[in-house]
Coordinates of C-alpha atoms and ligand atoms in Angstrom, one line a residue:
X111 CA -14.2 25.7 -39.9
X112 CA -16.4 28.9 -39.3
X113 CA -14.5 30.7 -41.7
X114 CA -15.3 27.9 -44.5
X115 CA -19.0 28.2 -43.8
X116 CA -18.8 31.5 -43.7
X117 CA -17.2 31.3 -47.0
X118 CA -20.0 29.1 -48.2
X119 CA -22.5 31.0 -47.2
X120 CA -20.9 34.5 -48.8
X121 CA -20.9 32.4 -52.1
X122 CA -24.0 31.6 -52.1
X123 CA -25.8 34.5 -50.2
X124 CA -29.7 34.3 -51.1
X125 CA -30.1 30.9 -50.0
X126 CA -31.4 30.7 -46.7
X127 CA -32.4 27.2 -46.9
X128 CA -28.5 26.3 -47.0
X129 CA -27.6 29.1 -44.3
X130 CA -29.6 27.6 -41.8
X131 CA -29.1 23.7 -43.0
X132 CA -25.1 24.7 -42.1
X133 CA -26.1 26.6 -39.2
X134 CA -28.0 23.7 -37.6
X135 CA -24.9 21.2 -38.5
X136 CA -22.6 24.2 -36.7
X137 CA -24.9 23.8 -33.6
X138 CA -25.0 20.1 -33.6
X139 CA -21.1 19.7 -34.0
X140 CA -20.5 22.0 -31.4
X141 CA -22.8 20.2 -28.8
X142 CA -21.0 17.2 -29.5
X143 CA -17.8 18.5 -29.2
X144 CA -18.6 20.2 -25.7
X145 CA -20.4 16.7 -24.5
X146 CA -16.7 15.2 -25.9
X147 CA -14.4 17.5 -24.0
X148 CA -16.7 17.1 -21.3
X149 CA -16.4 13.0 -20.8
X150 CA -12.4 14.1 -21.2
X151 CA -12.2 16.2 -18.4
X152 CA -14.3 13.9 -16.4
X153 CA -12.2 11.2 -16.9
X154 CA -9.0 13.6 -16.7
X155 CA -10.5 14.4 -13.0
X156 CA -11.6 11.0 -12.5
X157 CA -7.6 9.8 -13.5
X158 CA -6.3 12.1 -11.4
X159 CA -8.6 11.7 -8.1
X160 CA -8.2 7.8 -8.1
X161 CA -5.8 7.0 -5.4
X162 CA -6.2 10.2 -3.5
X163 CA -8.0 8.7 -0.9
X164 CA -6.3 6.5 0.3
X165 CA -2.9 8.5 1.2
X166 CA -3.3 9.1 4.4
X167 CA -0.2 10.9 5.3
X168 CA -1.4 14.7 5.3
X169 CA 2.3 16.0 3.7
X170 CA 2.1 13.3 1.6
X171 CA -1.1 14.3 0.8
X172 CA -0.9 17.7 0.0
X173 CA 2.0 17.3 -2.3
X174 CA 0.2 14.7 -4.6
X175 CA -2.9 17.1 -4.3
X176 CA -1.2 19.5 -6.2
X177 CA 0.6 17.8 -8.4
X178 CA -2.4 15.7 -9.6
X179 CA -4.1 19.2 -10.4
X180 CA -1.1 20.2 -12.3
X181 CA -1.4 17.4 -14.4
X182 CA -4.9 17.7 -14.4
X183 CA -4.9 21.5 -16.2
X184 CA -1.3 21.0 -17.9
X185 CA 0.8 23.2 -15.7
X186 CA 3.5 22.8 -13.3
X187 CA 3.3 25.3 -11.4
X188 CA 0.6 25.3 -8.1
X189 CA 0.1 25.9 -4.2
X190 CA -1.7 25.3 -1.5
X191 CA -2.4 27.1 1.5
X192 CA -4.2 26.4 4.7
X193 CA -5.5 28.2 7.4
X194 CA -3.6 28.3 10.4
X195 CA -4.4 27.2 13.8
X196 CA -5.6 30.9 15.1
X197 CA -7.2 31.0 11.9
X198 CA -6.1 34.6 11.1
X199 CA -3.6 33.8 8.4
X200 CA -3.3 31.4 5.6
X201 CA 0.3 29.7 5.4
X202 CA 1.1 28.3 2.1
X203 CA 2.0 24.5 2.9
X204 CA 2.7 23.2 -0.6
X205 CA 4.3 24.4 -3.7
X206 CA 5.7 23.5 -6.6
X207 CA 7.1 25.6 -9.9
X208 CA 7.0 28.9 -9.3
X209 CA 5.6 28.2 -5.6
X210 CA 8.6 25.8 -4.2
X211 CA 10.5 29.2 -2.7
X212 CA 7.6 30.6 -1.0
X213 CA 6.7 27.8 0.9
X214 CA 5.9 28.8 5.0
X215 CA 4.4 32.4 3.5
X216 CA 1.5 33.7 5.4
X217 CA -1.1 35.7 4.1
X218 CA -4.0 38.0 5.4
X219 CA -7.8 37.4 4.5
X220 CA -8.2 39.3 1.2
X221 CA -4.8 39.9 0.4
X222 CA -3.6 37.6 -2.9
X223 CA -5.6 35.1 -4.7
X224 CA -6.2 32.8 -1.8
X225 CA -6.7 35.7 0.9
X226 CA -9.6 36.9 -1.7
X227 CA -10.5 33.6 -1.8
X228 CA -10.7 33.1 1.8
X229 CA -12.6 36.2 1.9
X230 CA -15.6 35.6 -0.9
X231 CA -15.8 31.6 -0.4
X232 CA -15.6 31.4 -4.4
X233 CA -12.9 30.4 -7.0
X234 CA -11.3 33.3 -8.7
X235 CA -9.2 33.3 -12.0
X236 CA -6.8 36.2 -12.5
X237 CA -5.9 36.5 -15.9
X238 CA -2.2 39.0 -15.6
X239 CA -1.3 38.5 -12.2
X240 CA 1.5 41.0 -12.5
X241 CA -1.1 43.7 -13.5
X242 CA -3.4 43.2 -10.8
X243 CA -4.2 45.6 -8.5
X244 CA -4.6 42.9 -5.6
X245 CA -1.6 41.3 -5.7
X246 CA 0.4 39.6 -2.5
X247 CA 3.1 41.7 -2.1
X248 CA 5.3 38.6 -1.2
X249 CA 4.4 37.3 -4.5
X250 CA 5.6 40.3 -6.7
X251 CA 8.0 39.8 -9.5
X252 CA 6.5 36.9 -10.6
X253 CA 7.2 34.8 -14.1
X254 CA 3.7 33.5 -13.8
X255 CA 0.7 35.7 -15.8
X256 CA -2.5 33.5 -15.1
X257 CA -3.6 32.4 -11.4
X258 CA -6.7 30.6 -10.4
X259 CA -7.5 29.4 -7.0
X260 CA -10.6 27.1 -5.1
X261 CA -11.7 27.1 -1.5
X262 CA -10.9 23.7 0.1
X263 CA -13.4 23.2 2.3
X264 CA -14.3 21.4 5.7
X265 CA -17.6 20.6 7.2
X266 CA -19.1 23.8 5.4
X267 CA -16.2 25.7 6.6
X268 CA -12.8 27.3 5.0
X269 CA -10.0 25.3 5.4
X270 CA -7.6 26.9 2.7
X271 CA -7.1 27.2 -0.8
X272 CA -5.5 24.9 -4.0
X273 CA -4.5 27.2 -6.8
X274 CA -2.4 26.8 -10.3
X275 CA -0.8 28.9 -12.2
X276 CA 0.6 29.1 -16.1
X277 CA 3.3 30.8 -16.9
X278 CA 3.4 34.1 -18.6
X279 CA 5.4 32.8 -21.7
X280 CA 2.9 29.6 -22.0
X281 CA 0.6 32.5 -23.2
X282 CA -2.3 30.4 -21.2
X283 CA -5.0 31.6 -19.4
X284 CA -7.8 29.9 -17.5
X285 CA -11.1 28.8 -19.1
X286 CA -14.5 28.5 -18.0
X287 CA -14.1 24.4 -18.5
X288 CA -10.7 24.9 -16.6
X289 CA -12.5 26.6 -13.7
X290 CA -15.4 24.1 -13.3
X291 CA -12.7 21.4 -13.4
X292 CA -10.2 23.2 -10.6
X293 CA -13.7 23.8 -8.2
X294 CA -15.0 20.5 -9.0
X295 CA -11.0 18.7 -7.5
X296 CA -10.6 21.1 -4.7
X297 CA -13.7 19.3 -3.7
X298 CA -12.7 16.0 -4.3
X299 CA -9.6 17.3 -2.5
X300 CA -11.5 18.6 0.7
X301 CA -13.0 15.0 1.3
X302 CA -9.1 13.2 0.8
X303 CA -7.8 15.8 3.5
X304 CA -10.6 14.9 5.7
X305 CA -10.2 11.7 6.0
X306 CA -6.5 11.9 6.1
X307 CA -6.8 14.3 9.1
X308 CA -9.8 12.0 11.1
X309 CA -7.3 9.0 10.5
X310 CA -4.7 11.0 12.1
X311 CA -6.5 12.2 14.7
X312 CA -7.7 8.7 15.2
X313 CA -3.8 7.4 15.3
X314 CA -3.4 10.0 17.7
X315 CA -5.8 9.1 20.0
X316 CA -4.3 5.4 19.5
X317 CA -1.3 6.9 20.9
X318 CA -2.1 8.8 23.9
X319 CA -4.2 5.6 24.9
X320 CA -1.3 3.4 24.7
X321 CA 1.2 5.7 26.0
X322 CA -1.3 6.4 29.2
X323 CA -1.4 2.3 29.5
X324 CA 2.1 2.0 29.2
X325 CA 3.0 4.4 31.9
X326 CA 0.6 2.7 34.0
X327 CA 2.4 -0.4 33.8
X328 CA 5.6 1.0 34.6
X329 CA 4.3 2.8 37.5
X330 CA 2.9 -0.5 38.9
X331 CA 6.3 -2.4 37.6
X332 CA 8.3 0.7 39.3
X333 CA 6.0 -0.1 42.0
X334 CA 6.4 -3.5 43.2
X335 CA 9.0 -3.6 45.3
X336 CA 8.0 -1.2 47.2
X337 CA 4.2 -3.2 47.7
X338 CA 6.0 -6.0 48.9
X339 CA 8.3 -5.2 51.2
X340 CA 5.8 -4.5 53.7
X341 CA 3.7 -7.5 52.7
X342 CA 6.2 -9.9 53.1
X343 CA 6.7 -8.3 56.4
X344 CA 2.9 -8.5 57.3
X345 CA 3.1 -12.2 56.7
X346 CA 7.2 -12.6 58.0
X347 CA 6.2 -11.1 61.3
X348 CA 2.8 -13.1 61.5
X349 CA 4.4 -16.1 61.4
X350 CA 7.0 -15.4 64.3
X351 CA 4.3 -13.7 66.6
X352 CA 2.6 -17.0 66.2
X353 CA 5.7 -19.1 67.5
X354 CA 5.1 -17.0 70.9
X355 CA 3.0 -17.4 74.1
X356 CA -0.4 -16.8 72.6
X357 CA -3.8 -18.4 74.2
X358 CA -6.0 -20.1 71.5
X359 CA -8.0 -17.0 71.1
X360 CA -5.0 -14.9 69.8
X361 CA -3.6 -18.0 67.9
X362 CA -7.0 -17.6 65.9
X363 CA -6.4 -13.6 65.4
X364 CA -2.9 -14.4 64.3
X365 CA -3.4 -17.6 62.2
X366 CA -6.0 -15.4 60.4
X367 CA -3.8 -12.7 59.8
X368 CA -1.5 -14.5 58.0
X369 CA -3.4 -16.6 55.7
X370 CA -5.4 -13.7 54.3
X371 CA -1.7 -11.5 54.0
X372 CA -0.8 -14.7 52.1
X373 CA -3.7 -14.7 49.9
X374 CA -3.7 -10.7 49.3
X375 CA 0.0 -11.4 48.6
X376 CA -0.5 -14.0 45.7
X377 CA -3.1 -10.9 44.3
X378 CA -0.7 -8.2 44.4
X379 CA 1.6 -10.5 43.3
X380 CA 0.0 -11.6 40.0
X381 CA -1.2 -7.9 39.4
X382 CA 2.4 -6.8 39.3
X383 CA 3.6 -9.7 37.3
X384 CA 1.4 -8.9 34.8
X385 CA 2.1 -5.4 34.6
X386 CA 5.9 -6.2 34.4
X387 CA 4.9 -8.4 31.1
X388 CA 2.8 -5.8 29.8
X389 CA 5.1 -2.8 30.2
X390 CA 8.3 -5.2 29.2
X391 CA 9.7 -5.0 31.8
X392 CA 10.1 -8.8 32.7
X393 CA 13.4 -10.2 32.0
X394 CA 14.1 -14.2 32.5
X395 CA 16.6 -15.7 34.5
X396 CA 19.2 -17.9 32.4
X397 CA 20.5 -20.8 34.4
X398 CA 20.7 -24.6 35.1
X399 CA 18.2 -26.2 37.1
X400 CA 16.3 -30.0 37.9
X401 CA 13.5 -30.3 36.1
X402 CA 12.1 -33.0 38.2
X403 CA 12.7 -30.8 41.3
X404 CA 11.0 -27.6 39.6
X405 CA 7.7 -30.1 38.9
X406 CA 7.7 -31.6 42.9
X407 CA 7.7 -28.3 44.2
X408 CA 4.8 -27.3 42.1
X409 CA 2.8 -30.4 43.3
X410 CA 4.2 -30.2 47.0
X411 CA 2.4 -26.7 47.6
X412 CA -0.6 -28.5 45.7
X413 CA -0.5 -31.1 47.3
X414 CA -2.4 -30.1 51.3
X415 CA -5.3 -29.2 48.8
X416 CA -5.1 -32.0 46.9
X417 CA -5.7 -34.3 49.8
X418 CA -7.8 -32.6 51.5
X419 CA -10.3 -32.7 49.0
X420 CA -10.0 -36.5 48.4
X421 CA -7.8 -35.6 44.6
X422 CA -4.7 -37.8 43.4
X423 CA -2.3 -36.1 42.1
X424 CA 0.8 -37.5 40.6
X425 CA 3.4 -37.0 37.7
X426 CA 5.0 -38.1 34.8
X427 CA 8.5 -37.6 32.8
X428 CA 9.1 -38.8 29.3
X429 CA 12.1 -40.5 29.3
X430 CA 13.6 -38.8 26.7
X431 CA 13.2 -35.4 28.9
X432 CA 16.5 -33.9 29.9
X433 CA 17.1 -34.5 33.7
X434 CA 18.2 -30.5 34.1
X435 CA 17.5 -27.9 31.6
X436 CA 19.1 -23.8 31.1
X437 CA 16.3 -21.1 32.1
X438 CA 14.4 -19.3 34.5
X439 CA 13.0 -22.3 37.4
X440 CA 10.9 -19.4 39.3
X441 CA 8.7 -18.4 36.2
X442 CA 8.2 -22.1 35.0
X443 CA 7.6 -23.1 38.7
X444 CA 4.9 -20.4 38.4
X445 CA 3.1 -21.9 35.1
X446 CA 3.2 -25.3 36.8
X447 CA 1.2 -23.7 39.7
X448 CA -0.7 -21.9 38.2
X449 CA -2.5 -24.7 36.5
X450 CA -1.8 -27.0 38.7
X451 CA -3.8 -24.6 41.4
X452 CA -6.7 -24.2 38.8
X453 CA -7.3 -28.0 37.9
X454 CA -7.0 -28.9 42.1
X455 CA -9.8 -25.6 42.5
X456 CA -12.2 -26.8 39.6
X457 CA -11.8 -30.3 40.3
X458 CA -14.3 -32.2 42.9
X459 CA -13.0 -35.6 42.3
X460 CA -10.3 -37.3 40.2
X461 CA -7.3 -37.0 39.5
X462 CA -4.5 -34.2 38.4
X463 CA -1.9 -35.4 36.6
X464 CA 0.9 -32.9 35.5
X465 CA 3.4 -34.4 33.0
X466 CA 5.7 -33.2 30.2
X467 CA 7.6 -34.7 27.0
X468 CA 9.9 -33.6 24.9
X469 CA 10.0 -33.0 20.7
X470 CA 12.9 -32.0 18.9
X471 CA 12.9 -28.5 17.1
X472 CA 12.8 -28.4 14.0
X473 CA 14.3 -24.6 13.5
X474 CA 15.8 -24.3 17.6
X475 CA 15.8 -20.4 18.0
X476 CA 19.4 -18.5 17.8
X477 CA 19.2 -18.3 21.5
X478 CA 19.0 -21.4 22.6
X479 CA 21.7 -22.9 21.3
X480 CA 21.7 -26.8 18.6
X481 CA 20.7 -28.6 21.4
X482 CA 17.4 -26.9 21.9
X483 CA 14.6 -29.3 23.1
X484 CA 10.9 -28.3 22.5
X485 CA 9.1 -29.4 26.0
X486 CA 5.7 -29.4 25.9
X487 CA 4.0 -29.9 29.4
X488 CA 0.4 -31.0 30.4
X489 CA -1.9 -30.8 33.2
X490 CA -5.1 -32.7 32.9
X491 CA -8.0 -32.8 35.0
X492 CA -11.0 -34.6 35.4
X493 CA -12.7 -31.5 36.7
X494 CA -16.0 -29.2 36.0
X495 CA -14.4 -28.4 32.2
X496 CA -14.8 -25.6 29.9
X497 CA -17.6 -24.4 27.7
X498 CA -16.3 -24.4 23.9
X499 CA -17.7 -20.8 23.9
X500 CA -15.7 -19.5 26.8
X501 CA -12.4 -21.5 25.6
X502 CA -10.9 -18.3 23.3
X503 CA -11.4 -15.8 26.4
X504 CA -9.6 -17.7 28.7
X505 CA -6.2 -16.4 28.5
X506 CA -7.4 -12.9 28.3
X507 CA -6.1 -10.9 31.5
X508 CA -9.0 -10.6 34.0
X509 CA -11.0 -12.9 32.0
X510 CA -12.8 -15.5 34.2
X511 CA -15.1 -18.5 32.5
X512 CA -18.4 -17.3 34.6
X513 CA -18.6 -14.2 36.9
X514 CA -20.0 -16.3 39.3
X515 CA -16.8 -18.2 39.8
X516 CA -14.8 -15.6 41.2
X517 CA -17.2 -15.6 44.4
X518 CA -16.6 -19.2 44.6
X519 CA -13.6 -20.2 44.1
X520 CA -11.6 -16.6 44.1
X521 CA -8.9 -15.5 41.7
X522 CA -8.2 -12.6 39.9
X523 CA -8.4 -14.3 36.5
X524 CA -4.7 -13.1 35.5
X525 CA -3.1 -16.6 36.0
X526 CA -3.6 -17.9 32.8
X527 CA -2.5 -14.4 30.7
X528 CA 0.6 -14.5 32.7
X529 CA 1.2 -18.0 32.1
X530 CA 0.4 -17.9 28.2
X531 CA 2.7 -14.6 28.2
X532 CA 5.4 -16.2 29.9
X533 CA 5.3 -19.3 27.9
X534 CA 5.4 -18.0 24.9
X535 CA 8.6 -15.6 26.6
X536 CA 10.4 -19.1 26.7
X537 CA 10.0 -19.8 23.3
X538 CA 6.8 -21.6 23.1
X539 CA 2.9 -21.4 23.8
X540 CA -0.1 -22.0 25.6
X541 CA -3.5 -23.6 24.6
X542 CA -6.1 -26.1 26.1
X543 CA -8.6 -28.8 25.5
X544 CA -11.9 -29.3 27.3
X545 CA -15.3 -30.9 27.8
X546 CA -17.9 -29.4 30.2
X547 CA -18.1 -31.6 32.9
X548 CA -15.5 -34.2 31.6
X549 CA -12.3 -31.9 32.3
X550 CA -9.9 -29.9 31.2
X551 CA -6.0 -30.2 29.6
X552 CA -4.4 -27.7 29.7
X553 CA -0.9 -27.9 27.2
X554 CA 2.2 -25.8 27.2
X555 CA 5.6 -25.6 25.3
X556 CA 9.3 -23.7 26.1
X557 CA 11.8 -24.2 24.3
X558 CA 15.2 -25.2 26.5
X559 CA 18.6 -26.6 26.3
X560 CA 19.7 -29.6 28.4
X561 CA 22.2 -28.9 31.2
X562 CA 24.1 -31.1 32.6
X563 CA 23.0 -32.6 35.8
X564 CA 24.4 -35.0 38.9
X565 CA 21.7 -38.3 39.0
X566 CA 19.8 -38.3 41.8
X567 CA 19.7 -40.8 44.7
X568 CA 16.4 -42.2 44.4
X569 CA 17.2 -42.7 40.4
X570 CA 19.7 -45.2 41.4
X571 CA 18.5 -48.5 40.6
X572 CA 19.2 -50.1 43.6
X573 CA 17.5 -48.3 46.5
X574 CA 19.7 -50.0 49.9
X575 CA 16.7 -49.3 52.4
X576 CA 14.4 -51.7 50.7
X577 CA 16.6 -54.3 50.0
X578 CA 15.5 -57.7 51.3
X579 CA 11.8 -55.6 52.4
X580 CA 8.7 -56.6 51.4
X581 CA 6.6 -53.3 49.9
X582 CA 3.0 -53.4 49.4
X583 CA 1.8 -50.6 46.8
X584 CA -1.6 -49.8 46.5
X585 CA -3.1 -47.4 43.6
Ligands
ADP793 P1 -8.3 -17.2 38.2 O1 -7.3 -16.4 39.1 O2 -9.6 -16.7 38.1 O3 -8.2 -18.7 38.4 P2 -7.1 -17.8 35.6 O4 -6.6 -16.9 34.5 O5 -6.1 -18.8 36.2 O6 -7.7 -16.9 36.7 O7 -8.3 -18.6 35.1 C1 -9.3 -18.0 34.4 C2 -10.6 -18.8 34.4 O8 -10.5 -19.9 33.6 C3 -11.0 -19.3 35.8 O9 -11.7 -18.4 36.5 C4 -11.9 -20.5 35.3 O10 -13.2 -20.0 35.1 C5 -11.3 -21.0 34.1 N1 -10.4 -22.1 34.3 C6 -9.0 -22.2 34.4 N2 -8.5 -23.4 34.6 C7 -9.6 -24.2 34.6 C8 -9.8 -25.7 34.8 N3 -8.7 -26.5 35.0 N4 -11.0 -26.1 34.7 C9 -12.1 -25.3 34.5 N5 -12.0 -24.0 34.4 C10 -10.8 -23.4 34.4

């Protein structure tokens, strides 16, 4: 085009009012076609940036970095080298094209595009690589003629470099606009690293917490037998020294000694059970027992409590409940007291009723076998209740309802995260309904399969020792 004006203007040389009319429409076309390439490059930068922020993989990261500036200034050929740890070398980390071979190269400060770099803090552009005087000597014999190469940056410090390159046949070199545009996406680049290196770090931190928990558990969980033992002795040996010749005195001592081993014992005991859960360690036992015996057991150890604070407590079976089911008695024996324990402790008068029904699964789980029953088990009190507010932290572990409970009533507020946890290890869950000062229910399901089981003697309809009595009941 400047060749035609120019042609223009030679043709018709003594008119300066033409000269500068074309002059001015030179200027103004050449404006708009800088503001033009301008909104190009923009959105070329703004195309190829998009995304980048959210990889958060570093290697990941580093790769798309510099294939998105390859495609970016129309080359395929690009690297990108960090600083190492000791910070007294550069290692190249990425490349691709001409680059892919010298990936894990180190470099010193000022040696090579990036070292110079590294050195002045600034872009550089190189436009015959292979006749410059500066030139990595690990990067000789080179088919690439143009380099260029940003600083990536950190917090105001060096960090590395992202440089492209164009091949000596593509007969390219790099431009002022390409320059600007190369600066202007290591920058962009900079801010994707660091946020793919503070959500690593962050991960990492994840990690070490949870590994640190974890071992903790296991130590506890490795642990437990050996807290026992010499509980169980404590209390074992407590209870035969009281059987001896004691005055009433030392009866006292003794008597003492054994009920707080007892209670220290239930403590130590849900500590560890909990850690077991938490650390996986807790495996279930697989076998037939009587549900109906499981349930009395539960309410016998209740049951001195019970009375002594005035309580009824009772039970009731669905009919349709299996008479024995397949799983672990001990742990569901555990639930039951558990709750059963807490409604008799935050109950002053009323009742406790435990009782359990059964609903057919829909989907039984592998496990358990076509005949899989869902059981879903209740305890209800008519106790001091639950504030709605308080409800969603109660089966958090060493959550209690209000500090001030602990000093009244004791506990270590671990019962009901064990019993949720184990619950839900049979196959089923944990929740609870309440109104302050109206009571509490407390629900549970497992999931079981019905065992086969020898009727019972007092399920026989004809009971012999009251034949031909008269009984008086009384409710
Ligand atoms: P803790 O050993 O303290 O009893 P739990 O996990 O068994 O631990 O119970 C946690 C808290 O939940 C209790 O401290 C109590 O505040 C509340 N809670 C549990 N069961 C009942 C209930 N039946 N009625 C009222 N509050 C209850």
């Amino acid at each position: 085009d400047q060749t035609w004006y120019q042609q223009v203007i030679h043709l018709v040389p003594d008119s300066d009012r033409i000269r500068s009319f074309i002059i001015d429409i030179t200027e103004r076309k050449r404006v708009q076609e800088q503001l033009k390439r301008q909104n190009q490059y923009l959105a070329a930068l703004n195309a190829t940036t998009i995304g980048l922020m959210s990889r958060l993989d570093i290697n990941e990261l580093l790769q798309d970095i510099v294939t998105r500036a390859g495609q970016l200034l129309g080359t395929s050929h690009g690297f990108i080298f960090l600083l190492d740890s000791g910070q007294d070398e550069l290692q190249q980390k990425v490349g691709v094209g001409s680059f892919e071979d010298t990936i894990g190269t180190c470099i010193k400060r000022g040696e090579g595009v990036s070292g110079k770099v590294w050195e002045t803090g600034k872009p550089l552009n190189v436009l015959d690589y292979n006749t410059w005087e500066n030139r990595a000597s690990k990067y000789d014999a080179f088919e690439i003629a143009a380099v260029a190469a940003a600083p990536l940056m950190s917090g105001g410090q060096f960090i590395g470099t992202i440089g492209m390159a164009y091949s000596a046949e593509s007969g390219k070199i790099f431009g002022d606009t390409e320059m600007e545009l190369l600066k202007r996406f290591a920058e962009l680049a900079s801010l994707a690293l660091d946020n793919a290196w503070l959500f690593a770090e962050a991960q990492e931190a994840r990690k070490t917490a949870e590994a640190a928990n974890e071992a903790k558990s296991a130590f506890l969980a490795n642990m437990s037998h050996e807290i026992r033992t010499p509980m169980n002795a404590i209390i074992g040996m407590t209870s035969l020294l009281i059987d001896t010749h004691l005055d009433r005195e030392q009866r006292d001592y003794v008597e003492t000694v054994r009920q707080s081993g007892e209670a220290l014992l239930t403590i130590i005991n849900d500590i560890l059970d909990f850690s077991k859960i938490e650390a996986d360690r807790l495996e279930l036992e697989y076998q037939a027992f009587n549900l109906r015996e499981c349930m009395e057991n539960a309410l016998d150890l209740l049951a001195p409590t019970a009375a002594n604070k005035g309580l009824d407590l009772a039970y009731m079976i669905d009919r349709d409940t299996p008479e024995a089911i397949k799983g672990d008695v001990t742990r569901l024996r555990q639930i039951f007291v558990n709750l059963l324990s807490n409604a008799v402790k935050f109950t002053e008068t009323g009742e406790v009723v435990l009782s359990v029904s059964t609903e057919q699964l829909s989907s039984p789980a592998p496990s358990s076998g076509s005949e899989a029953k869902m059981l879903h088990f209740i305890v209800k009190d008519t106790g001091i209740g639950i504030p709605e507010d308080r409800m969603n932290r109660l089966f958090q572990s060493f959550s209690q309802v209000d500090a001030s409970t602990t000093r009244r009533f004791g506990g270590t507020g671990l019962g009901l995260a064990i019993s949720k946890r184990l619950s839900e290890m049979m196959g089923g869950s944990m929740w609870v309904e309440s109104k302050l000062g109206e009571g509490s229910v407390f629900h549970f399901t497992i999931q079981a399969e019905a065992a086969p089981a020898p009727a019972r003697a007092y399920l026989d309809e004809i009971q012999p020792a009251l034949q031909a009595q008269r009984v008086l009941i009384v409710d």
